């Protein structure tokens, strides 16, 4: 949401935080902001680690959000960033020449690099040379960072929206979501677009069924009126850009998909790296694709040599064209487990959606939804191996009370 300062009314959401940010902005820059931006975090109800395979997901927006106060300054070309949380350092750069260089390992990228992703994403969508305009920006965020609730994408998406508005670029919400999804990859992770899509396309009072293939589409899903969703923090944090875990899973999925595509004799198997594309290319059902993966991937573990043999390519080709900078070391691939998770989880999303649509007010409905959520966690824990002992503990306690619970986001968080 974008609010010019003259429309800052009393009934606007987050009014107190906006007032505090307004005061902070003035104390930092000794001037008034031109506009405010609000972008929510999200909780994904079901459909985990499948967006980057092209399959639909079912998230909803949270109240927790990133707020920005922004003033443009046409008389210079500097970006100046301040964060109301003193833990995050001030930042200034020249918008005519900046780059997003990433740390080699260890801690994740500095917070302002997520903002730069959004700026870069918009700049890339402006054709030809254009004058750079300075921007003063103050940020206030209360999405718990590195916890699976999409604080990173709320931050990147807020930067995209702020930059597009500052530069008077007219883009619709779907375009903004797609640009934000693409440019967040400059932070080093190969995400799928769920977080940025819900950031822009969420509607109050419902979840969204978000499709990516063949193009971005969001439809509202009415959840049962007698259902409660609780988001609990396991307190285990992971910065997705600080380790290669996230990208390793993406690479395993892409590799599995390419191997199936090659086995099926598709000449362009290199380009068919998302299961959703493979499925429409074959023209089969999810169940049929699952049976194919089950049949073709019989090993628990594939070595690098196994993969090279299956694809009939050289080590150099594999490194250059199929791996990411932080997955070059990979020499073991759990193709079977990752493929089965993706295809079964995708089926659960469709079943969850149709259960909500068909009998949303029957008591049996809640039990069914709860079961899907429980199965999703079990799959993420055992097949996708992205859970955490603290999370499993919370899920196990919930089970004792007959409540379906699962992690949400890339890992390390909980929902029921
Ligand atoms: P998430 O699951 O929350 O998206 P990520 O690992 O993708 O986790 O991104 C977390 C990173 O996003 C943080 O380490 C920080 O760099 C940045 N971030 C999130 N919220 C804020 C904030 N309020 N202020 C500054 N940076 C933030
Ligand atoms: P989080 O954990 O919020 O960073 C990540 C990806 C999503 C999706 C989920 C797993 C990004 C920006 N986000 O979310 O696209 O793949 O993990 O379902 O990469
Ligand atoms: Mg993130």
Coordinates of C-alpha atoms and ligand atoms in Angstrom, one line a residue:
X1 CA 0.0 0.0 0.0
X2 CA 1.2 3.5 -0.8
X3 CA 0.0 6.6 1.0
X4 CA 0.9 10.1 0.1
X5 CA 1.5 12.1 3.3
X6 CA -1.6 14.3 2.9
X7 CA -3.8 11.1 3.0
X8 CA -2.4 10.0 6.4
X9 CA -5.8 9.7 8.2
X10 CA -6.5 8.6 11.7
X11 CA -8.1 5.2 10.7
X12 CA -5.2 4.0 8.6
X13 CA -3.6 0.7 9.7
X14 CA -0.4 0.9 11.8
X15 CA -1.1 4.5 12.6
X16 CA 1.0 4.6 15.8
X17 CA 4.0 3.0 14.0
X18 CA 3.6 5.4 11.1
X19 CA 3.6 8.3 13.5
X20 CA 6.7 7.0 15.1
X21 CA 8.4 6.5 11.8
X22 CA 7.3 10.0 10.7
X23 CA 8.9 11.5 13.8
X24 CA 12.0 9.4 13.2
X25 CA 12.2 10.4 9.6
X26 CA 12.1 14.1 10.5
X27 CA 14.8 13.7 13.2
X28 CA 17.1 12.0 10.7
X29 CA 16.6 14.1 7.6
X30 CA 15.2 17.4 8.9
X31 CA 12.5 17.4 6.3
X32 CA 9.0 15.9 5.7
X33 CA 8.6 12.6 3.8
X34 CA 6.5 12.7 0.6
X35 CA 4.8 9.3 1.0
X36 CA 4.6 6.2 3.1
X37 CA 4.6 2.5 2.0
X38 CA 3.3 -0.6 3.8
X39 CA 4.1 -4.1 2.7
X40 CA 3.0 -7.2 4.7
X41 CA 4.8 -10.3 5.7
X42 CA 3.0 -13.6 5.1
X43 CA 2.2 -17.0 6.4
X44 CA 2.0 -19.8 3.9
X45 CA -0.9 -22.0 4.8
X46 CA 0.2 -24.9 2.6
X47 CA 2.4 -25.4 -0.5
X48 CA 6.0 -25.3 0.8
X49 CA 9.1 -25.3 -1.4
X50 CA 7.0 -25.7 -4.6
X51 CA 6.7 -22.1 -5.9
X52 CA 10.1 -22.4 -7.6
X53 CA 8.9 -25.6 -9.3
X54 CA 6.1 -23.5 -10.8
X55 CA 3.3 -25.0 -8.6
X56 CA 0.5 -23.0 -6.8
X57 CA 0.7 -22.0 -3.1
X58 CA -1.8 -20.8 -0.6
X59 CA -0.5 -18.0 1.6
X60 CA -2.2 -15.1 3.5
X61 CA -0.8 -11.7 4.5
X62 CA 0.0 -10.9 8.1
X63 CA -0.5 -7.6 10.0
X64 CA 3.3 -7.5 10.6
X65 CA 4.8 -5.4 7.9
X66 CA 7.6 -3.2 6.6
X67 CA 6.8 0.5 6.7
X68 CA 8.8 3.1 4.7
X69 CA 8.7 6.9 4.9
X70 CA 10.2 8.3 1.7
X71 CA 11.2 11.7 0.2
X72 CA 12.6 12.1 -3.2
X73 CA 15.3 14.7 -3.9
X74 CA 15.7 15.5 -7.6
X75 CA 18.7 17.8 -6.8
X76 CA 21.0 14.9 -6.0
X77 CA 21.4 11.2 -6.8
X78 CA 22.1 9.6 -3.5
X79 CA 20.1 6.9 -1.7
X80 CA 20.1 7.4 2.1
X81 CA 18.7 4.7 4.3
X82 CA 17.8 4.8 8.0
X83 CA 16.3 2.0 10.1
X84 CA 14.3 2.8 13.2
X85 CA 15.9 -0.3 14.7
X86 CA 19.5 0.8 15.7
X87 CA 20.7 -2.7 15.1
X88 CA 20.6 -1.9 11.4
X89 CA 23.3 0.6 10.3
X90 CA 22.8 3.7 8.3
X91 CA 23.6 3.5 4.6
X92 CA 24.3 5.9 1.8
X93 CA 25.2 5.2 -1.9
X94 CA 25.3 6.9 -5.2
X95 CA 22.5 5.7 -7.4
X96 CA 24.4 6.3 -10.6
X97 CA 26.9 3.5 -9.6
X98 CA 26.1 0.9 -7.0
X99 CA 26.4 -2.8 -6.9
X100 CA 25.1 -5.6 -4.7
X101 CA 28.2 -7.6 -3.9
X102 CA 27.6 -10.5 -1.6
X103 CA 29.7 -11.8 1.3
X104 CA 31.5 -15.1 0.4
X105 CA 30.1 -17.0 3.4
X106 CA 29.1 -16.8 7.0
X107 CA 26.8 -14.0 7.9
X108 CA 24.1 -13.0 5.4
X109 CA 24.1 -9.9 3.3
X110 CA 23.8 -6.5 5.0
X111 CA 20.2 -5.4 5.4
X112 CA 20.4 -2.5 2.9
X113 CA 21.3 -4.9 0.1
X114 CA 17.7 -6.2 0.2
X115 CA 16.6 -2.6 -0.5
X116 CA 19.1 -2.2 -3.3
X117 CA 17.6 -5.4 -4.9
X118 CA 14.3 -3.5 -5.3
X119 CA 16.0 -0.4 -6.6
X120 CA 18.0 -2.4 -9.2
X121 CA 14.8 -4.3 -10.2
X122 CA 13.0 -1.1 -11.1
X123 CA 16.0 0.5 -12.8
X124 CA 16.3 -2.6 -15.1
X125 CA 12.7 -2.1 -16.2
X126 CA 13.3 1.5 -17.3
X127 CA 14.4 1.6 -20.9
X128 CA 17.3 3.8 -22.0
X129 CA 19.2 6.4 -20.0
X130 CA 17.4 8.3 -17.3
X131 CA 18.4 10.8 -14.6
X132 CA 18.8 9.3 -11.1
X133 CA 16.8 11.0 -8.3
X134 CA 18.0 11.0 -4.7
X135 CA 15.8 9.2 -2.1
X136 CA 15.7 9.7 1.7
X137 CA 14.2 6.5 3.2
X138 CA 13.4 5.6 6.8
X139 CA 12.2 2.0 7.6
X140 CA 10.3 0.4 10.4
X141 CA 9.8 -3.4 10.3
X142 CA 8.1 -5.8 12.7
X143 CA 8.1 -9.1 10.6
X144 CA 10.3 -11.4 12.7
X145 CA 13.4 -11.6 10.5
X146 CA 14.9 -14.9 9.2
X147 CA 11.9 -16.8 10.6
X148 CA 10.0 -17.9 7.5
X149 CA 7.4 -15.1 7.5
X150 CA 9.0 -13.3 4.5
X151 CA 10.5 -10.3 6.1
X152 CA 13.1 -10.2 3.2
X153 CA 10.5 -10.0 0.5
X154 CA 8.4 -7.4 2.4
X155 CA 11.6 -5.3 2.5
X156 CA 12.5 -5.9 -1.2
X157 CA 8.9 -5.3 -2.4
X158 CA 8.7 -2.1 -0.4
X159 CA 11.9 -0.9 -2.1
X160 CA 10.5 -1.8 -5.5
X161 CA 7.3 0.1 -4.8
X162 CA 9.0 3.1 -3.4
X163 CA 11.5 3.3 -6.3
X164 CA 8.7 2.9 -8.9
X165 CA 6.7 5.7 -7.3
X166 CA 9.7 8.0 -6.8
X167 CA 10.6 7.6 -10.5
X168 CA 7.0 7.9 -11.6
X169 CA 7.0 4.5 -13.3
X170 CA 3.5 3.1 -13.7
X171 CA 3.4 -0.7 -13.1
X172 CA 0.5 -2.9 -12.1
X173 CA 0.6 -5.1 -9.0
X174 CA 1.4 -8.3 -10.9
X175 CA 4.3 -6.5 -12.7
X176 CA 5.6 -5.2 -9.4
X177 CA 5.3 -8.6 -7.8
X178 CA 7.2 -10.2 -10.7
X179 CA 9.9 -7.6 -10.7
X180 CA 10.3 -8.0 -6.9
X181 CA 10.6 -11.8 -7.2
X182 CA 13.2 -11.5 -9.9
X183 CA 15.3 -8.8 -8.3
X184 CA 15.3 -10.5 -4.8
X185 CA 17.5 -13.2 -6.5
X186 CA 20.3 -10.6 -6.5
X187 CA 20.6 -11.5 -2.8
X188 CA 21.7 -15.0 -3.9
X189 CA 18.6 -17.1 -3.3
X190 CA 16.7 -18.7 -6.2
X191 CA 13.2 -18.2 -4.7
X192 CA 10.0 -18.8 -6.6
X193 CA 7.8 -15.7 -6.2
X194 CA 5.2 -16.6 -3.6
X195 CA 6.4 -14.0 -1.0
X196 CA 6.4 -11.0 -3.4
X197 CA 3.1 -12.1 -5.0
X198 CA 1.2 -12.2 -1.7
X199 CA 2.9 -9.0 -0.6
X200 CA 1.2 -7.2 -3.5
X201 CA -1.9 -9.3 -4.2
X202 CA -3.2 -10.1 -0.7
X203 CA -6.8 -9.2 0.2
X204 CA -8.1 -8.7 3.8
X205 CA -10.1 -11.5 5.2
X206 CA -9.0 -14.3 2.8
X207 CA -6.0 -16.4 1.7
X208 CA -4.8 -16.4 -1.9
X209 CA -4.4 -19.3 -4.2
X210 CA -1.4 -18.1 -6.2
X211 CA -0.5 -19.7 -9.5
X212 CA 2.8 -19.1 -11.4
X213 CA 2.4 -21.3 -14.5
X214 CA 1.8 -20.3 -17.2
X215 CA 1.6 -16.8 -15.6
X216 CA 1.1 -15.1 -12.2
X217 CA -2.6 -15.4 -11.1
X218 CA -4.1 -14.9 -7.6
X219 CA -7.6 -16.0 -6.6
X220 CA -9.3 -15.6 -3.2
X221 CA -9.9 -18.6 -1.0
X222 CA -12.4 -18.3 1.8
X223 CA -11.1 -20.3 4.8
X224 CA -13.6 -22.0 7.1
X225 CA -15.2 -19.5 9.4
X226 CA -14.7 -21.8 12.4
X227 CA -10.9 -22.3 11.7
X228 CA -8.2 -20.5 13.8
X229 CA -4.7 -20.1 12.6
X230 CA -2.0 -19.5 15.1
X231 CA 1.5 -18.5 14.1
X232 CA 4.0 -19.5 16.7
X233 CA 7.7 -18.7 16.8
X234 CA 10.1 -21.6 17.4
X235 CA 12.8 -18.9 17.9
X236 CA 15.1 -20.8 15.5
X237 CA 16.3 -18.4 12.9
X238 CA 18.0 -18.9 9.5
X239 CA 19.1 -16.2 7.1
X240 CA 18.4 -17.9 3.7
X241 CA 21.1 -16.0 1.9
X242 CA 23.8 -16.9 4.5
X243 CA 24.0 -20.6 3.7
X244 CA 23.5 -22.7 0.6
X245 CA 20.7 -24.9 2.0
X246 CA 17.9 -23.1 0.2
X247 CA 19.6 -23.1 -3.2
X248 CA 20.7 -26.8 -2.7
X249 CA 17.0 -27.8 -2.6
X250 CA 16.3 -25.7 -5.7
X251 CA 19.2 -27.3 -7.6
X252 CA 18.0 -30.8 -6.6
X253 CA 14.5 -30.1 -7.9
X254 CA 15.8 -28.6 -11.1
X255 CA 18.2 -31.6 -11.6
X256 CA 15.5 -34.1 -11.0
X257 CA 13.2 -32.4 -13.4
X258 CA 15.8 -32.2 -16.2
X259 CA 16.7 -35.9 -15.7
X260 CA 13.0 -36.9 -16.2
X261 CA 12.8 -34.5 -19.2
X262 CA 15.8 -36.1 -20.8
X263 CA 14.6 -39.6 -20.1
X264 CA 11.4 -38.7 -21.9
X265 CA 13.4 -37.6 -24.9
X266 CA 12.7 -33.9 -24.9
X267 CA 15.3 -32.1 -27.0
X268 CA 15.1 -29.0 -24.9
X269 CA 15.5 -30.8 -21.6
X270 CA 17.9 -28.2 -20.4
X271 CA 15.1 -25.6 -20.4
X272 CA 12.6 -27.9 -18.7
X273 CA 13.7 -27.4 -15.1
X274 CA 10.4 -26.7 -13.4
X275 CA 8.1 -29.7 -12.6
X276 CA 5.0 -27.6 -13.6
X277 CA 6.5 -27.0 -17.1
X278 CA 7.4 -30.7 -17.4
X279 CA 3.9 -31.7 -16.4
X280 CA 2.2 -29.5 -19.0
X281 CA 4.8 -30.6 -21.6
X282 CA 3.8 -34.3 -20.9
X283 CA 0.1 -33.4 -20.5
X284 CA -0.2 -35.7 -17.4
X285 CA -1.7 -35.4 -14.0
X286 CA 0.3 -34.7 -10.8
X287 CA -0.4 -38.3 -9.7
X288 CA 1.1 -39.6 -13.0
X289 CA 4.1 -37.5 -12.7
X290 CA 4.6 -38.6 -9.1
X291 CA 4.4 -42.3 -10.3
X292 CA 7.0 -41.5 -12.9
X293 CA 9.4 -39.9 -10.4
X294 CA 8.8 -42.8 -8.0
X295 CA 9.8 -45.3 -10.8
X296 CA 12.7 -43.4 -12.3
X297 CA 14.4 -42.3 -9.0
X298 CA 15.1 -45.6 -7.2
X299 CA 18.3 -44.5 -5.4
X300 CA 18.3 -42.8 -2.0
X301 CA 21.3 -40.7 -3.0
X302 CA 22.7 -39.6 -6.4
X303 CA 26.4 -38.8 -6.6
X304 CA 27.7 -36.0 -8.9
X305 CA 29.0 -38.8 -11.2
X306 CA 25.4 -40.3 -11.3
X307 CA 23.9 -37.0 -12.3
X308 CA 26.5 -36.3 -15.0
X309 CA 25.9 -39.7 -16.4
X310 CA 22.1 -39.3 -16.4
X311 CA 22.3 -35.9 -18.2
X312 CA 25.3 -37.0 -20.3
X313 CA 27.1 -33.7 -19.6
X314 CA 30.6 -32.7 -18.4
X315 CA 31.5 -31.6 -14.9
X316 CA 32.3 -28.1 -16.3
X317 CA 28.9 -27.9 -18.1
X318 CA 27.1 -28.9 -14.9
X319 CA 29.0 -26.2 -12.9
X320 CA 28.6 -23.5 -15.5
X321 CA 25.0 -24.0 -16.5
X322 CA 23.1 -25.8 -13.7
X323 CA 24.6 -24.9 -10.4
X324 CA 24.5 -21.6 -8.5
X325 CA 27.7 -19.9 -7.2
X326 CA 27.0 -21.2 -3.7
X327 CA 26.1 -24.8 -4.8
X328 CA 29.2 -25.6 -6.8
X329 CA 30.5 -27.9 -4.0
X330 CA 27.5 -30.2 -4.2
X331 CA 28.3 -33.9 -4.7
X332 CA 25.2 -35.6 -3.3
X333 CA 21.7 -35.1 -4.6
X334 CA 18.5 -36.5 -3.0
X335 CA 16.5 -36.4 -6.2
X336 CA 13.9 -39.0 -5.2
X337 CA 13.0 -37.4 -1.9
X338 CA 12.8 -33.8 -3.2
X339 CA 10.8 -34.7 -6.3
X340 CA 8.3 -36.7 -4.2
X341 CA 7.9 -33.9 -1.7
X342 CA 7.2 -31.3 -4.5
X343 CA 4.6 -33.4 -6.3
X344 CA 2.8 -34.7 -3.2
X345 CA 2.8 -31.2 -1.6
X346 CA 1.3 -29.8 -4.8
X347 CA -1.4 -32.3 -4.7
X348 CA -2.1 -31.3 -1.1
X349 CA -2.5 -27.7 -2.1
X350 CA -5.2 -28.6 -4.7
X351 CA -6.9 -30.9 -2.1
X352 CA -6.8 -28.2 0.5
X353 CA -8.3 -25.6 -1.9
X354 CA -11.1 -27.9 -3.0
X355 CA -11.9 -28.9 0.6
X356 CA -12.3 -25.2 1.5
X357 CA -14.5 -24.6 -1.5
X358 CA -16.7 -27.7 -1.3
X359 CA -17.6 -28.0 2.4
X360 CA -16.0 -25.1 4.2
X361 CA -18.5 -25.1 7.1
X362 CA -18.8 -28.8 7.8
X363 CA -17.0 -30.1 10.9
X364 CA -15.3 -32.8 8.8
X365 CA -13.7 -30.0 6.7
X366 CA -11.4 -28.8 9.6
X367 CA -10.2 -32.3 10.3
X368 CA -9.3 -32.8 6.6
X369 CA -7.4 -29.4 6.4
X370 CA -5.7 -30.3 9.7
X371 CA -4.6 -33.7 8.2
X372 CA -3.2 -32.0 5.0
X373 CA -1.2 -29.6 7.2
X374 CA 0.2 -32.5 9.3
X375 CA 1.2 -34.4 6.2
X376 CA 2.9 -31.3 4.8
X377 CA 5.1 -31.0 7.9
X378 CA 6.0 -34.7 7.9
X379 CA 7.0 -34.4 4.2
X380 CA 9.1 -31.2 4.9
X381 CA 10.7 -32.9 7.9
X382 CA 11.5 -36.3 6.3
X383 CA 11.6 -35.8 2.5
X384 CA 12.7 -32.2 2.2
X385 CA 14.8 -32.1 5.5
X386 CA 14.2 -28.4 6.1
X387 CA 12.7 -28.6 9.6
X388 CA 14.4 -28.0 13.0
X389 CA 14.2 -29.8 16.3
X390 CA 12.5 -26.8 18.0
X391 CA 9.9 -26.8 15.3
X392 CA 9.3 -30.6 15.4
X393 CA 8.8 -30.2 19.1
X394 CA 6.1 -27.6 18.7
X395 CA 4.4 -29.7 16.0
X396 CA 4.5 -32.8 18.2
X397 CA 2.9 -30.9 21.1
X398 CA 0.2 -29.6 18.8
X399 CA -0.5 -33.2 17.6
X400 CA -1.2 -34.2 21.2
X401 CA -4.1 -31.8 21.2
X402 CA -5.3 -33.0 17.8
X403 CA -4.2 -29.9 16.0
X404 CA -2.5 -30.0 12.6
X405 CA 0.7 -28.0 12.6
X406 CA 3.5 -27.4 10.2
X407 CA 6.5 -25.1 9.5
X408 CA 5.9 -22.2 7.1
X409 CA 8.3 -20.5 4.8
X410 CA 11.6 -22.1 4.0
X411 CA 11.9 -23.6 7.4
X412 CA 12.1 -22.9 11.2
X413 CA 8.6 -21.6 11.8
X414 CA 5.2 -23.0 12.7
X415 CA 1.6 -22.7 11.8
X416 CA -1.6 -24.5 12.6
Ligands
LIG1 P1 12.6 -14.3 6.0 O1 12.1 -15.7 6.2 O2 12.2 -13.5 7.2 O3 12.3 -13.8 4.7 P2 15.4 -14.2 5.1 O4 16.6 -14.9 5.5 O5 14.9 -14.4 3.7 O6 14.2 -14.5 6.1 O7 15.6 -12.6 5.3 C1 16.0 -12.1 6.5 C2 16.8 -10.8 6.3 O8 16.0 -9.7 5.8 C3 17.4 -10.3 7.6 O9 18.6 -10.9 8.0 C4 17.7 -8.8 7.2 O10 18.9 -8.6 6.5 C5 16.5 -8.5 6.3 N1 15.4 -7.8 7.1 C6 14.2 -8.3 7.5 N2 13.5 -7.5 8.3 C7 14.3 -6.4 8.4 C8 14.1 -5.1 9.0 N3 13.1 -4.8 9.8 N4 15.2 -4.2 8.9 C9 16.3 -4.5 8.2 N5 16.5 -5.7 7.6 C10 15.5 -6.6 7.7
LIG2 P1 11.2 -17.3 3.2 O1 11.5 -18.4 4.2 O2 10.1 -16.4 3.7 O3 12.4 -16.5 2.8 C1 11.3 -18.8 0.9 C2 11.2 -18.3 -0.5 C3 9.8 -18.6 -1.1 C4 9.5 -20.1 -0.9 C5 9.7 -20.5 0.5 C6 9.4 -22.0 0.7 C7 12.4 -16.3 -1.3 C8 12.3 -14.8 -1.3 N1 11.4 -16.9 -0.6 O4 10.6 -18.0 1.8 O5 9.8 -18.3 -2.5 O6 10.2 -20.9 -1.8 O7 11.0 -20.2 1.0 O8 8.2 -22.4 0.3 O9 13.2 -16.9 -1.8
LIG3 MG1 13.0 -14.4 2.8

